[in-house]
Amino acid sequence: MQYLSPNTVEDAVQLLASRTGECRVLAGGTDLLVRLRSGMTEPDSVLDIKRIDELRRITREDGGWRIGAAVPGAEMSENADLVSDWPGVVEAVGLIGSTQIQGRATMAGNLCNASPAADSVPALVAADAVARVAGPDGVRDVAVFDVPDGPGKTSLGRDEFITSIFLPARPARSGDAYLRFIPRTEMDIAVVGCAVSLTLDAAGTCTAARVALGAVGPKVIAVKEAADILTGSIIDAATLDRVAQACSAAANPIDDKRGTADYRKHVAGVLARRATAIAKTRAGGAA
Amino acid sequence: MVQVKVFGSLTSATDGRSEVNIDASTLRELLDGLAEQYPAIKPQLERGISVAIDGKVYNDSWFTPIHEDSEVVLLARLKGG
Amino acid sequence: MALDSKSDGEKLNFKVIGTRPLRPDGIDKVTGRARFGADMSAPGMLVGLVLRSPHAHARIKSIDTSAAEALTGVHAVVTRADFGAVENEATADVLDNCMAGDKALYDGHAVAAVAATSGKIAKQALKLIEIDYEPLPHVTDVDAAMQPDAPSLHDGRANETVPEGMSPNVMARHEFGHGDIEAGLAQADRVLERTYRTEATHQGYIEPHACLASMGPDGQADLWCCTQGHYMVRNTCAEILGIEQGQLRVTASEIGGGFGGKTTVFLEPVALKLAQKSGRPVKMVMSRAEVLRATGPTASSSIDVRIGMTKDGRITAGFAELRYQGGAYPGSPVDMGSMSAFAPYDLENVKTVGWDVVTNRPKQAAYRAPGAPMAAFAVESAIDELAKGFGLDPLEVRLKNAAREGTRASYGPTYPAIGLEATLRKAKDHPHWSAPLGPNQGRGVACGFWFNFGGDTCVSLNITPDGTVTLSEGNPDIGGSRASMSMMAAEELGIPYDKVRTVIADTGSLGQNEVTDGSRVTFAVGLATIEAARAAKREMCKRAAMVWGIDEEAVVWEDGAAKPAGPNAGDHEPMSLAEIAAIASNTGGPIAGHFEVNAEGAGVSFATHMVDTEVDPDTGAVKILRYTVFQDAGKAVHPSYVEGQFQGGAVQGIGWALNEEYIYGEDGILQNPGFLDYRIPVASDLPMIDTVILEIPNPGHPYGVRGVGETSIVPPLAAVANAVSEAAGVRMTALPMSPPRVLAAIQSENG
Amino acid sequence: MSKIHVTTTINGDPTEYLCEAEDTLLDVLRDRLGMTGSKEGCGTGDCGACSITVDGRLVCACLMLGAEAEGREIGTIEGMAKGDTLHPLQQKFIEHAALQCGICTPGILVAAKSLLERNPDPTEEEARYWLAGNLCRCTGYDKIIRAVLDAAQDMREAS
């Protein structure tokens, strides 16, 4: 195996394009190293993107935020302005693994690992985030929802990699939240994850909403029915019930070692109700 | 003679008796006596056994004294972790 | 030798015992200097790796190692063909578990091993080993394995206690008890019948198994390894390899947890064989996945209980049928479970029947009070349900039925002084018991019992020329026992704690020592230490007598010094230990005390645990809110480490109760061989664990010490289950009480 | 096969080593540099026994390649005591009997130090969550948390 550590995006693209054999992009490495260690993946080379300065930055852009692909979760949690704008997204990233994992794991890596249970992905989908992808043909932007294709698979080309993720500007009175269910209080993979992002008008009526579920299908699920129920509502108890039902119905999970399908469907609704309530409060709505 | 309490799964080796009398004044004599009087108990003795004598458990010590009025109880060989 | 309480050992005014000095290995452990199993290396060392079966059950038709052997950098390849036959059946099973014979019996079973100049080459070599497997039907569930038509692991290995016509996977039957169950049940106002199930759990020590072996052509071998008993390692490896015990010197590393799981061998005979074949030192370290797939978890269980109770809370009869699978070989701890199930209670009619069953899972290893926690879960759950059904206080019911001095134990003997009742009374008086509970919260209590034992023990206590003391003992220090030993030596010698340094000697330095297990070390090694110190004191009194020109009998040892005593002793200034040590060469030579014993007669111990839980009725998640342990320690030598044993056992039990489990797929493959999905409790899962130490002296130990290590894992499974059942409003009868299980129970209860 | 030459700083000491691309930093520390204080309990980032700091940030050494350490500042348990003076956390761990077997201790100390550098006055809950990635099987965490909180108090009073 070869270790490559380019200093620019251009060099990285060129290295990726010129490699024969399998090359894996190394960001935080908290998934990749586990795979390397267990022999699940045996690439011919790894390409470390952490030496590319621009990928290590969190920057404001067009009223939103651009998060470099090599930014570890801990740096996001320490950025008070980012937390204030997108608390749900930062919470979701912050739930990935331990404090130690937070020192390394990146949001882009969490996305590209393409685990159906990735914590940050539902939050990013709810946030309508956009991934910037570099490749031999230049740079393109792609909705985060369209990046994962299924367990362990992404829509990225062989020579492409994500350089950053963009969180759009927020209208006033917006809030987001992410909740996941795990058996312990920490250190587990999500059994179910649910993210809600919404905006209220001055009267407290929801004007826009996005709801996404994780770990209940081969990839993240955007629950349009739930968003539709929220939009135009004042998010009262009856609305929360309907959101919960819509999310349970939209969930399409399997039985596995982490939970049964029935359990996951039920909990998807429970989390949707709770996450919606939190997002509403964050948007300035009455509790 | 010492009265020995035998646990349930060994009673098939002692003609169904849960108490047997053995002429013994030490643990060794007790184990030898048991094997002699009840040969079917030998496999269990070979696998190992613990013996409670007056409330204390012994595994190996042959010359542990046993008195006529001692309470003697056979136990499965104790294991620990 | 039998050890009765010695009148000269009655000590009440302790100076060192009961204090909390700093442990001698503390600085090494907080600075990273302490050397654990994987921390040793040797010049020219090779890396050894094991190839493991990907099948749950398969005949090994052939193994071709030629390509691996031909790989540059590979110095040895080992399969079962490299080992000779072993006569002793139990040891033969250990060998078969270390390296499979004609069949691979579980997912992860070792089938070959290599030693190469690097881990990378060794990994490559494993891939070059070609094995022709014939997959066979498998079974991993205990009840399924008992079906007559279940896939059979070994035909014809059932012992004489098993009736004809049972599944060939049933290896043994155990029965204990007295009285007449049916007559007892007939006197009850209610008879509760329930089936309880527990999943297999792993000891979960953080340090994977590791060793470094070397062996010369002359048959002399050295082994460094993390183990609970290096003498056991020596004896077992010598037997397996057909070498003399005296030729194999084993040194115990610092040990990173064991809890029973390091009371046998896995890598060690393989490493020695690789070292022998390669002529080079070989180091082997397991991965976490290997630890979970191939080292001993404890048994899973399925237990039927029938208990009769009168409406005033008297238990009229108790019956339990226990089925434990202990993996691919005979020897599950169902015998211990059967003996301990009802041990806390004074019952006229009690009977337990235990079945030892084999399945296609790793060979079980001892786990802290092996066999007892699952039995206690079943019995304590049933008693709790009966008590609450009658509207009775569950602590009162336990007090009413508690075994005490003179009670005939459910497993046979009559109890001497025991501490169960004291723990129950302490629990009842504790503020925890009367603290208010909120919605969705419940409180549970349960009792637990463990035997404790002693065994072969050998220590040597040496007085150095400058008057300090070195104590050599042969039991790996798994949780601070060097401190306890130094304390007992200091107490006995009348010198400060920090004048005694305790070391763990290698197998060449002391006689045989039983494994660090059975909660035996503070009891047995402590007892030997005290006796060794007494021997040294006698010698020092003799030396002083020589100097003073008086009879030995006219010298006593007090406050760390020899003093003349009695009418004809004369008037001499006391001679301190240091003063006697300084002139040892002039008075006959070095001074030492040693003691060798098979320390039998350990005292049993009891505990009562109390726990508050909160259940999220929407998700089934359980939170532990408060936990208090009440346990009899006999005498707490170093209270901090006694508390630590209580707390650690309780938390392991919480893990067992809530989220730890071996999960096998339909294919018989372990689904969760990692700390991600084998979920041991993390810091944020827990509250502080409060402890109350009771001291009811063990008459079999000079200072009254009882073992404390194991009992603390016995009650928590049931205590947590009783609390969760109350909080959830539905009786939980299967462990772990993972959120999906709890939610399903709540939903089915609510229709 | 060509090895990678890495120049880095470990516990303040300039350090150079050769490693293979596959080697984790933990492999390098333990097997190439003889710094065995960092332990491997799982190799998957789930136990925290290999906790170290990289440029002041707490990470698992098992989840980082040795090659990635180029130019970084690495901190390990071996650098925690200054000469013969223990760090207050080290001292408190011994005093509180916050270790039994001690295998998790180096990782927990490194993680706890990192906590107190960021948050000198953590609540019990903050300490428990910060240390959730450090598994201890012996103690049930009680004495560990007490030691951390006690050390924090002493360090606040001393500063």
JSON list of C-alpha atoms in Angstrom, two decimals, chain D residues 15-146:
[
{"chain": "D", "resi": 15, "resn": "THR", "atom": "CA", "xyz": [11.57, 11.91, 16.72]},
{"chain": "D", "resi": 16, "resn": "GLU", "atom": "CA", "xyz": [12.20, 10.24, 13.41]},
{"chain": "D", "resi": 17, "resn": "TYR", "atom": "CA", "xyz": [11.10, 6.82, 12.32]},
{"chain": "D", "resi": 18, "resn": "LEU", "atom": "CA", "xyz": [10.54, 4.65, 9.29]},
{"chain": "D", "resi": 19, "resn": "CYS", "atom": "CA", "xyz": [7.18, 3.00, 8.92]},
{"chain": "D", "resi": 20, "resn": "GLU", "atom": "CA", "xyz": [5.11, 1.20, 6.39]},
{"chain": "D", "resi": 21, "resn": "ALA", "atom": "CA", "xyz": [2.05, 2.82, 4.91]},
{"chain": "D", "resi": 22, "resn": "GLU", "atom": "CA", "xyz": [-0.22, 0.34, 6.71]},
{"chain": "D", "resi": 23, "resn": "ASP", "atom": "CA", "xyz": [1.30, 0.91, 10.14]},
{"chain": "D", "resi": 24, "resn": "THR", "atom": "CA", "xyz": [-0.97, 2.71, 12.52]},
{"chain": "D", "resi": 25, "resn": "LEU", "atom": "CA", "xyz": [0.54, 5.31, 14.77]},
{"chain": "D", "resi": 26, "resn": "LEU", "atom": "CA", "xyz": [-0.13, 2.88, 17.60]},
{"chain": "D", "resi": 27, "resn": "ASP", "atom": "CA", "xyz": [1.96, 0.22, 15.84]},
{"chain": "D", "resi": 28, "resn": "VAL", "atom": "CA", "xyz": [4.72, 2.76, 15.43]},
{"chain": "D", "resi": 29, "resn": "LEU", "atom": "CA", "xyz": [4.63, 3.89, 19.04]},
{"chain": "D", "resi": 30, "resn": "ARG", "atom": "CA", "xyz": [4.53, 0.39, 20.46]},
{"chain": "D", "resi": 31, "resn": "ASP", "atom": "CA", "xyz": [6.52, -1.71, 18.04]},
{"chain": "D", "resi": 32, "resn": "ARG", "atom": "CA", "xyz": [8.96, 0.71, 16.43]},
{"chain": "D", "resi": 33, "resn": "LEU", "atom": "CA", "xyz": [9.56, 3.23, 19.22]},
{"chain": "D", "resi": 34, "resn": "GLY", "atom": "CA", "xyz": [9.09, 0.95, 22.24]},
{"chain": "D", "resi": 35, "resn": "MET", "atom": "CA", "xyz": [6.51, 3.28, 23.77]},
{"chain": "D", "resi": 36, "resn": "THR", "atom": "CA", "xyz": [4.17, 0.63, 25.07]},
{"chain": "D", "resi": 37, "resn": "GLY", "atom": "CA", "xyz": [2.23, 2.86, 27.45]},
{"chain": "D", "resi": 38, "resn": "SER", "atom": "CA", "xyz": [-0.49, 3.28, 24.84]},
{"chain": "D", "resi": 39, "resn": "LYS", "atom": "CA", "xyz": [-2.45, 0.02, 24.72]},
{"chain": "D", "resi": 40, "resn": "GLU", "atom": "CA", "xyz": [-4.35, -1.75, 22.01]},
{"chain": "D", "resi": 41, "resn": "GLY", "atom": "CA", "xyz": [-7.62, -3.05, 23.41]},
{"chain": "D", "resi": 42, "resn": "CYS", "atom": "CA", "xyz": [-9.65, -3.22, 20.22]},
{"chain": "D", "resi": 43, "resn": "GLY", "atom": "CA", "xyz": [-7.93, -1.68, 17.21]},
{"chain": "D", "resi": 44, "resn": "THR", "atom": "CA", "xyz": [-11.22, -0.14, 16.13]},
{"chain": "D", "resi": 45, "resn": "GLY", "atom": "CA", "xyz": [-11.47, 3.03, 18.19]},
{"chain": "D", "resi": 46, "resn": "ASP", "atom": "CA", "xyz": [-14.03, 1.56, 20.54]},
{"chain": "D", "resi": 47, "resn": "CYS", "atom": "CA", "xyz": [-12.04, 1.26, 23.78]},
{"chain": "D", "resi": 48, "resn": "GLY", "atom": "CA", "xyz": [-9.81, 4.32, 24.03]},
{"chain": "D", "resi": 49, "resn": "ALA", "atom": "CA", "xyz": [-6.87, 2.44, 25.53]},
{"chain": "D", "resi": 50, "resn": "CYS", "atom": "CA", "xyz": [-4.60, 3.97, 22.88]},
{"chain": "D", "resi": 51, "resn": "SER", "atom": "CA", "xyz": [-5.70, 7.56, 23.52]},
{"chain": "D", "resi": 52, "resn": "ILE", "atom": "CA", "xyz": [-3.05, 10.12, 22.60]},
{"chain": "D", "resi": 53, "resn": "THR", "atom": "CA", "xyz": [-3.11, 13.74, 21.53]},
{"chain": "D", "resi": 54, "resn": "VAL", "atom": "CA", "xyz": [-2.16, 15.03, 18.10]},
{"chain": "D", "resi": 55, "resn": "ASP", "atom": "CA", "xyz": [-1.58, 18.77, 17.98]},
{"chain": "D", "resi": 56, "resn": "GLY", "atom": "CA", "xyz": [-3.45, 18.91, 21.27]},
{"chain": "D", "resi": 57, "resn": "ARG", "atom": "CA", "xyz": [-6.47, 17.02, 19.99]},
{"chain": "D", "resi": 58, "resn": "LEU", "atom": "CA", "xyz": [-7.51, 13.74, 21.65]},
{"chain": "D", "resi": 59, "resn": "VAL", "atom": "CA", "xyz": [-7.50, 10.80, 19.22]},
{"chain": "D", "resi": 60, "resn": "CYS", "atom": "CA", "xyz": [-7.12, 7.03, 19.13]},
{"chain": "D", "resi": 61, "resn": "ALA", "atom": "CA", "xyz": [-3.64, 6.09, 17.95]},
{"chain": "D", "resi": 62, "resn": "CYS", "atom": "CA", "xyz": [-5.09, 2.91, 16.44]},
{"chain": "D", "resi": 63, "resn": "LEU", "atom": "CA", "xyz": [-7.17, 4.96, 14.00]},
{"chain": "D", "resi": 64, "resn": "MET", "atom": "CA", "xyz": [-4.32, 7.00, 12.61]},
{"chain": "D", "resi": 65, "resn": "LEU", "atom": "CA", "xyz": [-1.54, 5.98, 10.27]},
{"chain": "D", "resi": 66, "resn": "GLY", "atom": "CA", "xyz": [2.02, 6.42, 11.41]},
{"chain": "D", "resi": 67, "resn": "ALA", "atom": "CA", "xyz": [2.66, 8.32, 8.19]},
{"chain": "D", "resi": 68, "resn": "GLU", "atom": "CA", "xyz": [0.11, 10.94, 9.16]},
{"chain": "D", "resi": 69, "resn": "ALA", "atom": "CA", "xyz": [2.21, 12.05, 12.13]},
{"chain": "D", "resi": 70, "resn": "GLU", "atom": "CA", "xyz": [4.65, 13.93, 9.91]},
{"chain": "D", "resi": 71, "resn": "GLY", "atom": "CA", "xyz": [5.20, 17.36, 11.40]},
{"chain": "D", "resi": 72, "resn": "ARG", "atom": "CA", "xyz": [2.66, 16.88, 14.18]},
{"chain": "D", "resi": 73, "resn": "GLU", "atom": "CA", "xyz": [3.00, 17.18, 17.94]},
{"chain": "D", "resi": 74, "resn": "ILE", "atom": "CA", "xyz": [2.17, 13.87, 19.54]},
{"chain": "D", "resi": 75, "resn": "GLY", "atom": "CA", "xyz": [1.42, 13.51, 23.25]},
{"chain": "D", "resi": 76, "resn": "THR", "atom": "CA", "xyz": [1.33, 10.13, 24.98]},
{"chain": "D", "resi": 77, "resn": "ILE", "atom": "CA", "xyz": [1.04, 8.82, 28.51]},
{"chain": "D", "resi": 78, "resn": "GLU", "atom": "CA", "xyz": [4.83, 8.66, 28.67]},
{"chain": "D", "resi": 79, "resn": "GLY", "atom": "CA", "xyz": [4.91, 12.45, 28.55]},
{"chain": "D", "resi": 80, "resn": "MET", "atom": "CA", "xyz": [2.34, 13.10, 31.24]},
{"chain": "D", "resi": 81, "resn": "ALA", "atom": "CA", "xyz": [4.58, 13.14, 34.31]},
{"chain": "D", "resi": 82, "resn": "LYS", "atom": "CA", "xyz": [7.27, 15.79, 34.32]},
{"chain": "D", "resi": 83, "resn": "GLY", "atom": "CA", "xyz": [10.44, 14.11, 35.49]},
{"chain": "D", "resi": 84, "resn": "ASP", "atom": "CA", "xyz": [9.65, 12.56, 38.83]},
{"chain": "D", "resi": 85, "resn": "THR", "atom": "CA", "xyz": [6.57, 14.71, 39.36]},
{"chain": "D", "resi": 86, "resn": "LEU", "atom": "CA", "xyz": [3.30, 13.04, 38.56]},
{"chain": "D", "resi": 87, "resn": "HIS", "atom": "CA", "xyz": [0.50, 14.97, 36.90]},
{"chain": "D", "resi": 88, "resn": "PRO", "atom": "CA", "xyz": [-2.25, 15.66, 39.46]},
{"chain": "D", "resi": 89, "resn": "LEU", "atom": "CA", "xyz": [-4.51, 13.23, 37.60]},
{"chain": "D", "resi": 90, "resn": "GLN", "atom": "CA", "xyz": [-1.92, 10.48, 37.91]},
{"chain": "D", "resi": 91, "resn": "GLN", "atom": "CA", "xyz": [-1.57, 11.14, 41.60]},
{"chain": "D", "resi": 92, "resn": "LYS", "atom": "CA", "xyz": [-5.33, 11.19, 42.15]},
{"chain": "D", "resi": 93, "resn": "PHE", "atom": "CA", "xyz": [-5.83, 7.96, 40.25]},
{"chain": "D", "resi": 94, "resn": "ILE", "atom": "CA", "xyz": [-3.48, 6.20, 42.64]},
{"chain": "D", "resi": 95, "resn": "GLU", "atom": "CA", "xyz": [-4.99, 7.85, 45.71]},
{"chain": "D", "resi": 96, "resn": "HIS", "atom": "CA", "xyz": [-8.57, 7.07, 44.72]},
{"chain": "D", "resi": 97, "resn": "ALA", "atom": "CA", "xyz": [-7.79, 3.48, 43.70]},
{"chain": "D", "resi": 98, "resn": "ALA", "atom": "CA", "xyz": [-9.16, 4.48, 40.31]},
{"chain": "D", "resi": 99, "resn": "LEU", "atom": "CA", "xyz": [-7.46, 1.54, 38.67]},
{"chain": "D", "resi": 100, "resn": "GLN", "atom": "CA", "xyz": [-7.61, -2.17, 39.26]},
{"chain": "D", "resi": 101, "resn": "CYS", "atom": "CA", "xyz": [-5.82, -3.93, 36.43]},
{"chain": "D", "resi": 102, "resn": "GLY", "atom": "CA", "xyz": [-4.53, -0.68, 34.95]},
{"chain": "D", "resi": 103, "resn": "ILE", "atom": "CA", "xyz": [-4.73, -1.52, 31.25]},
{"chain": "D", "resi": 104, "resn": "CYS", "atom": "CA", "xyz": [-7.20, 1.28, 30.50]},
{"chain": "D", "resi": 105, "resn": "THR", "atom": "CA", "xyz": [-5.46, 3.72, 32.82]},
{"chain": "D", "resi": 106, "resn": "PRO", "atom": "CA", "xyz": [-3.00, 5.35, 30.39]},
{"chain": "D", "resi": 107, "resn": "GLY", "atom": "CA", "xyz": [-5.75, 6.04, 27.87]},
{"chain": "D", "resi": 108, "resn": "ILE", "atom": "CA", "xyz": [-8.11, 7.37, 30.50]},
{"chain": "D", "resi": 109, "resn": "LEU", "atom": "CA", "xyz": [-5.45, 9.65, 31.95]},
{"chain": "D", "resi": 110, "resn": "VAL", "atom": "CA", "xyz": [-4.61, 11.10, 28.54]},
{"chain": "D", "resi": 111, "resn": "ALA", "atom": "CA", "xyz": [-8.31, 11.61, 27.83]},
{"chain": "D", "resi": 112, "resn": "ALA", "atom": "CA", "xyz": [-8.99, 13.13, 31.24]},
{"chain": "D", "resi": 113, "resn": "LYS", "atom": "CA", "xyz": [-6.06, 15.52, 30.87]},
{"chain": "D", "resi": 114, "resn": "SER", "atom": "CA", "xyz": [-7.48, 16.62, 27.55]},
{"chain": "D", "resi": 115, "resn": "LEU", "atom": "CA", "xyz": [-10.85, 17.20, 29.23]},
{"chain": "D", "resi": 116, "resn": "LEU", "atom": "CA", "xyz": [-9.42, 19.34, 32.01]},
{"chain": "D", "resi": 117, "resn": "GLU", "atom": "CA", "xyz": [-7.41, 21.42, 29.54]},
{"chain": "D", "resi": 118, "resn": "ARG", "atom": "CA", "xyz": [-10.66, 22.38, 27.83]},
{"chain": "D", "resi": 119, "resn": "ASN", "atom": "CA", "xyz": [-12.96, 22.33, 30.80]},
{"chain": "D", "resi": 120, "resn": "PRO", "atom": "CA", "xyz": [-11.25, 22.87, 34.16]},
{"chain": "D", "resi": 121, "resn": "ASP", "atom": "CA", "xyz": [-14.52, 22.45, 36.05]},
{"chain": "D", "resi": 122, "resn": "PRO", "atom": "CA", "xyz": [-16.46, 19.61, 34.46]},
{"chain": "D", "resi": 123, "resn": "THR", "atom": "CA", "xyz": [-19.65, 18.27, 35.96]},
{"chain": "D", "resi": 124, "resn": "GLU", "atom": "CA", "xyz": [-19.87, 14.57, 36.70]},
{"chain": "D", "resi": 125, "resn": "GLU", "atom": "CA", "xyz": [-22.00, 14.16, 33.60]},
{"chain": "D", "resi": 126, "resn": "GLU", "atom": "CA", "xyz": [-19.54, 16.04, 31.40]},
{"chain": "D", "resi": 127, "resn": "ALA", "atom": "CA", "xyz": [-16.70, 13.87, 32.67]},
{"chain": "D", "resi": 128, "resn": "ARG", "atom": "CA", "xyz": [-18.70, 10.70, 32.07]},
{"chain": "D", "resi": 129, "resn": "TYR", "atom": "CA", "xyz": [-19.57, 11.66, 28.50]},
{"chain": "D", "resi": 130, "resn": "TRP", "atom": "CA", "xyz": [-16.08, 12.88, 27.69]},
{"chain": "D", "resi": 131, "resn": "LEU", "atom": "CA", "xyz": [-14.68, 9.54, 28.90]},
{"chain": "D", "resi": 132, "resn": "ALA", "atom": "CA", "xyz": [-17.40, 7.38, 27.33]},
{"chain": "D", "resi": 133, "resn": "GLY", "atom": "CA", "xyz": [-14.93, 6.25, 24.70]},
{"chain": "D", "resi": 134, "resn": "ASN", "atom": "CA", "xyz": [-12.58, 4.87, 27.32]},
{"chain": "D", "resi": 135, "resn": "LEU", "atom": "CA", "xyz": [-13.76, 1.45, 28.40]},
{"chain": "D", "resi": 136, "resn": "CYS", "atom": "CA", "xyz": [-12.89, 0.17, 31.84]},
{"chain": "D", "resi": 137, "resn": "ARG", "atom": "CA", "xyz": [-14.11, -3.29, 32.79]},
{"chain": "D", "resi": 138, "resn": "CYS", "atom": "CA", "xyz": [-12.75, -3.43, 36.33]},
{"chain": "D", "resi": 139, "resn": "THR", "atom": "CA", "xyz": [-13.92, -0.39, 38.25]},
{"chain": "D", "resi": 140, "resn": "GLY", "atom": "CA", "xyz": [-17.43, 0.44, 37.12]},
{"chain": "D", "resi": 141, "resn": "TYR", "atom": "CA", "xyz": [-15.99, 3.97, 36.56]},
{"chain": "D", "resi": 142, "resn": "ASP", "atom": "CA", "xyz": [-17.01, 5.25, 40.01]},
{"chain": "D", "resi": 143, "resn": "LYS", "atom": "CA", "xyz": [-13.52, 5.83, 41.37]},
{"chain": "D", "resi": 144, "resn": "ILE", "atom": "CA", "xyz": [-12.26, 7.03, 37.99]},
{"chain": "D", "resi": 145, "resn": "ILE", "atom": "CA", "xyz": [-14.84, 9.79, 37.84]},
{"chain": "D", "resi": 146, "resn": "ARG", "atom": "CA", "xyz": [-14.18, 10.74, 41.46]}
]
